[in-house]
Structures are given as C-alpha cells and as structure tokens.
C-alpha cells in the first residue's frame, strides 16, 4: 500500500473528508478524543468548515494520511493536528489511523509524526506535548517508542472526570 501525507484544507471538499474521518475516529477510539460521536454527528457544515480554517491558521497544521488508490484522490486513513499554544511549545492532537492501516510495517503513524515533528521544529518549538488517556496503552506505547516521556502532568478527562489524561513530551532540541 502506498500512502502520502497532505495538508488538511487543500481542497474545497476537505471539510467533508474531515467530518467522515472524525466520525470514524469517535466510533473506533472514543476515549482518545474530547467529544462524543453524537456531538460530532450533530455539528452543522459550518463547524466542519471552521475546523478546516483553524488547522490552517498561523501556528497550526492539520495533516491527513492518504491511502493512494492510484486516482490522485485517495482515502484519508489518518490525521494528526498540531498547534503552538505558546512560544517554544507545540501541541499534538487529533491523532488517529484507521485500524486497517495501523502497524509499524505500514509506517503511516510514524510518517505523520515525522511530519508533525518537522513542522514543530520549523515553528521554533523546543518540545512537542500531547495528552493520552490513561487507558489508551496502544497510543502511549507508540509515543514512548518515538521518544515521548511522561511529564507527570495529569488532568481529568473531560468526558469522564474520574479518568485521567497523561501528559507526554518529546524534546525537540
């Protein structure tokens, strides 16, 4: 299988693709995101257009992994989004790869993360932060393999305050 990484927002229909992927994310791994499937399903078109605009603002990037089907369009099979909430820090959110495209041998997640790390360095960030749900061992293991370490920071998971989100950081310098 062949994959390519594209910026989200390159075409007028990306908002529809983003909506489709977001709903798939929430069905597959609901604990990894800060909204429910029902909430996302109820969003109108303007919300999806707004999300596209946000990932294209200065200090932001939205990436999609595209399974190249040979037609030039391809199917979005993963996403990663980066923001710079403060100077020197980049934040990674919206991480997901479709189950059929997961695995180190495919390299989709690694390739997207490489692109996010490169983007973060270009912004001058000295570290890349993320939070991972305490029960999302698969994601935490991937991040550890890529050099992220737990910072000791935690916060309640917004959809279930009894659960925790764990902060992880990757030094970029």
PDB file of C-alpha atoms in Angstrom:
ATOM      1  CA  UNK A   1       0.000   0.000   0.000  1.00  0.00           C
ATOM      2  CA  UNK A   2       1.143   3.487  -0.810  1.00  0.00           C
ATOM      3  CA  UNK A   3       0.478   6.494   1.400  1.00  0.00           C
ATOM      4  CA  UNK A   4       1.111  10.190   1.173  1.00  0.00           C
ATOM      5  CA  UNK A   5       0.776  12.982   3.727  1.00  0.00           C
ATOM      6  CA  UNK A   6      -1.292  16.043   2.764  1.00  0.00           C
ATOM      7  CA  UNK A   7      -2.191  19.278   4.469  1.00  0.00           C
ATOM      8  CA  UNK A   8      -5.830  19.334   5.514  1.00  0.00           C
ATOM      9  CA  UNK A   9      -7.667  22.126   3.723  1.00  0.00           C
ATOM     10  CA  UNK A  10      -6.109  21.776   0.282  1.00  0.00           C
ATOM     11  CA  UNK A  11      -9.459  21.232  -1.443  1.00  0.00           C
ATOM     12  CA  UNK A  12     -13.000  22.568  -1.079  1.00  0.00           C
ATOM     13  CA  UNK A  13     -14.247  19.123  -0.046  1.00  0.00           C
ATOM     14  CA  UNK A  14     -11.753  18.549   2.773  1.00  0.00           C
ATOM     15  CA  UNK A  15     -14.365  19.567   5.353  1.00  0.00           C
ATOM     16  CA  UNK A  16     -16.464  16.572   4.261  1.00  0.00           C
ATOM     17  CA  UNK A  17     -13.456  14.267   4.468  1.00  0.00           C
ATOM     18  CA  UNK A  18     -12.585  15.665   7.907  1.00  0.00           C
ATOM     19  CA  UNK A  19     -16.133  15.025   9.103  1.00  0.00           C
ATOM     20  CA  UNK A  20     -16.050  11.450   7.792  1.00  0.00           C
ATOM     21  CA  UNK A  21     -12.707  10.731   9.482  1.00  0.00           C
ATOM     22  CA  UNK A  22     -13.759  12.383  12.746  1.00  0.00           C
ATOM     23  CA  UNK A  23     -16.862  10.197  12.954  1.00  0.00           C
ATOM     24  CA  UNK A  24     -14.723   7.117  12.240  1.00  0.00           C
ATOM     25  CA  UNK A  25     -12.285   8.183  14.964  1.00  0.00           C
ATOM     26  CA  UNK A  26     -15.046   8.527  17.513  1.00  0.00           C
ATOM     27  CA  UNK A  27     -16.521   5.139  16.642  1.00  0.00           C
ATOM     28  CA  UNK A  28     -13.122   3.423  16.774  1.00  0.00           C
ATOM     29  CA  UNK A  29     -11.421   5.027  19.787  1.00  0.00           C
ATOM     30  CA  UNK A  30     -13.872   7.265  21.645  1.00  0.00           C
ATOM     31  CA  UNK A  31     -11.592   7.705  24.676  1.00  0.00           C
ATOM     32  CA  UNK A  32      -8.919   9.358  22.532  1.00  0.00           C
ATOM     33  CA  UNK A  33     -10.992  12.414  21.679  1.00  0.00           C
ATOM     34  CA  UNK A  34     -12.732  15.150  23.601  1.00  0.00           C
ATOM     35  CA  UNK A  35     -16.175  14.876  22.059  1.00  0.00           C
ATOM     36  CA  UNK A  36     -18.731  12.155  21.604  1.00  0.00           C
ATOM     37  CA  UNK A  37     -19.866  10.615  18.339  1.00  0.00           C
ATOM     38  CA  UNK A  38     -23.347  12.068  18.928  1.00  0.00           C
ATOM     39  CA  UNK A  39     -21.963  15.578  19.413  1.00  0.00           C
ATOM     40  CA  UNK A  40     -19.835  15.371  16.274  1.00  0.00           C
ATOM     41  CA  UNK A  41     -22.715  13.928  14.260  1.00  0.00           C
ATOM     42  CA  UNK A  42     -24.900  16.884  15.242  1.00  0.00           C
ATOM     43  CA  UNK A  43     -22.413  19.522  14.022  1.00  0.00           C
ATOM     44  CA  UNK A  44     -23.530  21.514  11.032  1.00  0.00           C
ATOM     45  CA  UNK A  45     -21.446  22.162   7.947  1.00  0.00           C
ATOM     46  CA  UNK A  46     -20.141  25.474   9.322  1.00  0.00           C
ATOM     47  CA  UNK A  47     -18.443  23.708  12.251  1.00  0.00           C
ATOM     48  CA  UNK A  48     -16.521  21.470   9.848  1.00  0.00           C
ATOM     49  CA  UNK A  49     -15.539  24.460   7.717  1.00  0.00           C
ATOM     50  CA  UNK A  50     -14.386  26.195  10.910  1.00  0.00           C
ATOM     51  CA  UNK A  51     -12.208  23.233  11.850  1.00  0.00           C
ATOM     52  CA  UNK A  52     -10.556  23.373   8.441  1.00  0.00           C
ATOM     53  CA  UNK A  53      -9.871  27.096   8.888  1.00  0.00           C
ATOM     54  CA  UNK A  54      -8.388  26.542  12.383  1.00  0.00           C
ATOM     55  CA  UNK A  55      -5.831  23.985  11.214  1.00  0.00           C
ATOM     56  CA  UNK A  56      -4.683  26.456   8.566  1.00  0.00           C
ATOM     57  CA  UNK A  57      -4.184  29.439  10.866  1.00  0.00           C
ATOM     58  CA  UNK A  58      -0.641  30.579  11.629  1.00  0.00           C
ATOM     59  CA  UNK A  59       0.898  28.302  14.255  1.00  0.00           C
ATOM     60  CA  UNK A  60      -1.315  25.367  13.263  1.00  0.00           C
ATOM     61  CA  UNK A  61      -1.108  22.411  10.936  1.00  0.00           C
ATOM     62  CA  UNK A  62      -3.519  19.631  10.039  1.00  0.00           C
ATOM     63  CA  UNK A  63      -2.205  16.552   8.272  1.00  0.00           C
ATOM     64  CA  UNK A  64      -4.033  13.658   6.660  1.00  0.00           C
ATOM     65  CA  UNK A  65      -2.526  10.317   5.709  1.00  0.00           C
ATOM     66  CA  UNK A  66      -3.961   9.407   2.331  1.00  0.00           C
ATOM     67  CA  UNK A  67      -4.113   5.856   1.022  1.00  0.00           C
ATOM     68  CA  UNK A  68      -3.108   6.310  -2.596  1.00  0.00           C
ATOM     69  CA  UNK A  69      -5.622   4.452  -4.725  1.00  0.00           C
ATOM     70  CA  UNK A  70      -3.948   5.464  -7.987  1.00  0.00           C
ATOM     71  CA  UNK A  71      -6.598   8.051  -8.924  1.00  0.00           C
ATOM     72  CA  UNK A  72      -4.903  11.006  -7.270  1.00  0.00           C
ATOM     73  CA  UNK A  73      -7.720  11.464  -4.748  1.00  0.00           C
ATOM     74  CA  UNK A  74      -7.251   8.640  -2.287  1.00  0.00           C
ATOM     75  CA  UNK A  75      -8.905   7.929   1.038  1.00  0.00           C
ATOM     76  CA  UNK A  76      -7.972   9.681   4.258  1.00  0.00           C
ATOM     77  CA  UNK A  77      -6.865   6.946   6.657  1.00  0.00           C
ATOM     78  CA  UNK A  78      -5.334   9.035   9.438  1.00  0.00           C
ATOM     79  CA  UNK A  79      -4.896  12.501  10.898  1.00  0.00           C
ATOM     80  CA  UNK A  80      -2.587  14.483  13.143  1.00  0.00           C
ATOM     81  CA  UNK A  81      -3.028  18.115  14.104  1.00  0.00           C
ATOM     82  CA  UNK A  82      -0.501  20.467  15.655  1.00  0.00           C
ATOM     83  CA  UNK A  83      -0.896  23.814  17.404  1.00  0.00           C
ATOM     84  CA  UNK A  84       1.516  26.213  19.067  1.00  0.00           C
ATOM     85  CA  UNK A  85      -0.351  27.333  22.193  1.00  0.00           C
ATOM     86  CA  UNK A  86       2.675  29.295  23.460  1.00  0.00           C
ATOM     87  CA  UNK A  87       6.143  30.149  22.190  1.00  0.00           C
ATOM     88  CA  UNK A  88       8.506  27.192  22.367  1.00  0.00           C
ATOM     89  CA  UNK A  89       5.756  24.591  22.707  1.00  0.00           C
ATOM     90  CA  UNK A  90       3.826  22.634  20.097  1.00  0.00           C
ATOM     91  CA  UNK A  91       0.791  20.531  20.967  1.00  0.00           C
ATOM     92  CA  UNK A  92      -0.198  17.339  19.136  1.00  0.00           C
ATOM     93  CA  UNK A  93      -3.918  16.473  18.930  1.00  0.00           C
ATOM     94  CA  UNK A  94      -6.332  14.621  16.670  1.00  0.00           C
ATOM     95  CA  UNK A  95      -4.086  11.579  16.238  1.00  0.00           C
ATOM     96  CA  UNK A  96      -5.731   8.590  14.587  1.00  0.00           C
ATOM     97  CA  UNK A  97      -5.054   5.924  11.982  1.00  0.00           C
ATOM     98  CA  UNK A  98      -7.746   3.629  10.598  1.00  0.00           C
ATOM     99  CA  UNK A  99      -7.340   0.096  12.050  1.00  0.00           C
ATOM    100  CA  UNK A 100      -6.698  -1.432   8.609  1.00  0.00           C
ATOM    101  CA  UNK A 101      -3.734   0.904   8.124  1.00  0.00           C
ATOM    102  CA  UNK A 102      -2.088   0.608  11.545  1.00  0.00           C
ATOM    103  CA  UNK A 103       1.163  -1.110  12.314  1.00  0.00           C
ATOM    104  CA  UNK A 104       4.827  -0.289  12.242  1.00  0.00           C
ATOM    105  CA  UNK A 105       5.282  -2.156   8.956  1.00  0.00           C
ATOM    106  CA  UNK A 106       2.891   0.238   7.183  1.00  0.00           C
ATOM    107  CA  UNK A 107       4.589   3.290   8.659  1.00  0.00           C
ATOM    108  CA  UNK A 108       1.562   5.598   8.455  1.00  0.00           C
ATOM    109  CA  UNK A 109       1.683   6.831  12.050  1.00  0.00           C
ATOM    110  CA  UNK A 110       5.459   7.211  12.032  1.00  0.00           C
ATOM    111  CA  UNK A 111       5.373   9.163   8.771  1.00  0.00           C
ATOM    112  CA  UNK A 112       2.695  11.542  10.046  1.00  0.00           C
ATOM    113  CA  UNK A 113       4.555  12.058  13.332  1.00  0.00           C
ATOM    114  CA  UNK A 114       7.796  12.752  11.439  1.00  0.00           C
ATOM    115  CA  UNK A 115       5.947  15.480   9.521  1.00  0.00           C
ATOM    116  CA  UNK A 116       4.491  16.971  12.725  1.00  0.00           C
ATOM    117  CA  UNK A 117       7.913  16.959  14.416  1.00  0.00           C
ATOM    118  CA  UNK A 118       9.438  18.712  11.391  1.00  0.00           C
ATOM    119  CA  UNK A 119       6.630  21.293  11.449  1.00  0.00           C
ATOM    120  CA  UNK A 120       7.060  21.838  15.210  1.00  0.00           C
ATOM    121  CA  UNK A 121      10.789  22.410  14.796  1.00  0.00           C
ATOM    122  CA  UNK A 122      10.100  24.902  11.994  1.00  0.00           C
ATOM    123  CA  UNK A 123       7.899  26.870  14.402  1.00  0.00           C
ATOM    124  CA  UNK A 124      10.801  27.086  16.868  1.00  0.00           C
ATOM    125  CA  UNK A 125       9.184  24.757  19.384  1.00  0.00           C
ATOM    126  CA  UNK A 126      11.575  23.226  21.891  1.00  0.00           C
ATOM    127  CA  UNK A 127       9.144  20.471  22.846  1.00  0.00           C
ATOM    128  CA  UNK A 128       6.103  18.663  21.495  1.00  0.00           C
ATOM    129  CA  UNK A 129       3.388  17.934  24.056  1.00  0.00           C
ATOM    130  CA  UNK A 130       0.364  15.672  23.954  1.00  0.00           C
ATOM    131  CA  UNK A 131      -2.081  14.070  26.327  1.00  0.00           C
ATOM    132  CA  UNK A 132      -3.106  10.438  26.186  1.00  0.00           C
ATOM    133  CA  UNK A 133      -5.982   8.768  28.032  1.00  0.00           C
ATOM    134  CA  UNK A 134      -4.654   6.614  30.849  1.00  0.00           C
ATOM    135  CA  UNK A 135      -6.372   3.539  29.349  1.00  0.00           C
ATOM    136  CA  UNK A 136      -5.004   4.050  25.839  1.00  0.00           C
ATOM    137  CA  UNK A 137      -1.973   1.784  26.245  1.00  0.00           C
ATOM    138  CA  UNK A 138      -1.508   1.281  22.492  1.00  0.00           C
ATOM    139  CA  UNK A 139      -1.107   5.010  21.872  1.00  0.00           C
ATOM    140  CA  UNK A 140       1.125   5.519  24.920  1.00  0.00           C
ATOM    141  CA  UNK A 141       3.397   2.688  23.753  1.00  0.00           C
ATOM    142  CA  UNK A 142       3.733   4.278  20.306  1.00  0.00           C
ATOM    143  CA  UNK A 143       4.630   7.644  21.811  1.00  0.00           C
ATOM    144  CA  UNK A 144       7.202   6.066  24.153  1.00  0.00           C
ATOM    145  CA  UNK A 145       8.755   4.222  21.210  1.00  0.00           C
ATOM    146  CA  UNK A 146       9.090   7.590  19.458  1.00  0.00           C
ATOM    147  CA  UNK A 147      10.860   9.232  22.421  1.00  0.00           C
ATOM    148  CA  UNK A 148       7.993  10.851  24.310  1.00  0.00           C
ATOM    149  CA  UNK A 149       8.174  10.633  28.085  1.00  0.00           C
ATOM    150  CA  UNK A 150       5.561  11.149  30.763  1.00  0.00           C
ATOM    151  CA  UNK A 151       5.935  14.577  32.351  1.00  0.00           C
ATOM    152  CA  UNK A 152       3.990  13.731  35.495  1.00  0.00           C
ATOM    153  CA  UNK A 153       1.284  16.163  34.449  1.00  0.00           C
ATOM    154  CA  UNK A 154      -2.276  14.859  34.509  1.00  0.00           C
ATOM    155  CA  UNK A 155      -5.733  16.304  34.144  1.00  0.00           C
ATOM    156  CA  UNK A 156      -9.246  14.918  34.329  1.00  0.00           C
ATOM    157  CA  UNK A 157     -10.590  13.523  31.073  1.00  0.00           C
ATOM    158  CA  UNK A 158     -13.413  15.953  30.157  1.00  0.00           C
ATOM    159  CA  UNK A 159     -15.933  13.257  29.200  1.00  0.00           C
ATOM    160  CA  UNK A 160     -15.300  11.278  32.408  1.00  0.00           C
ATOM    161  CA  UNK A 161     -13.631  13.292  35.185  1.00  0.00           C
ATOM    162  CA  UNK A 162     -12.892  10.050  37.087  1.00  0.00           C
ATOM    163  CA  UNK A 163     -10.429   9.142  34.298  1.00  0.00           C
ATOM    164  CA  UNK A 164      -7.131  10.924  33.674  1.00  0.00           C
ATOM    165  CA  UNK A 165      -5.247  12.256  30.697  1.00  0.00           C
ATOM    166  CA  UNK A 166      -1.485  11.859  30.995  1.00  0.00           C
ATOM    167  CA  UNK A 167       0.838  14.472  29.573  1.00  0.00           C
ATOM    168  CA  UNK A 168       3.795  13.311  27.477  1.00  0.00           C
ATOM    169  CA  UNK A 169       6.579  15.409  25.968  1.00  0.00           C
ATOM    170  CA  UNK A 170       9.175  14.992  23.244  1.00  0.00           C
ATOM    171  CA  UNK A 171      12.197  17.307  23.413  1.00  0.00           C
ATOM    172  CA  UNK A 172      12.883  18.886  20.026  1.00  0.00           C
ATOM    173  CA  UNK A 173      16.305  20.436  20.715  1.00  0.00           C
TER     174      UNK A 173
END
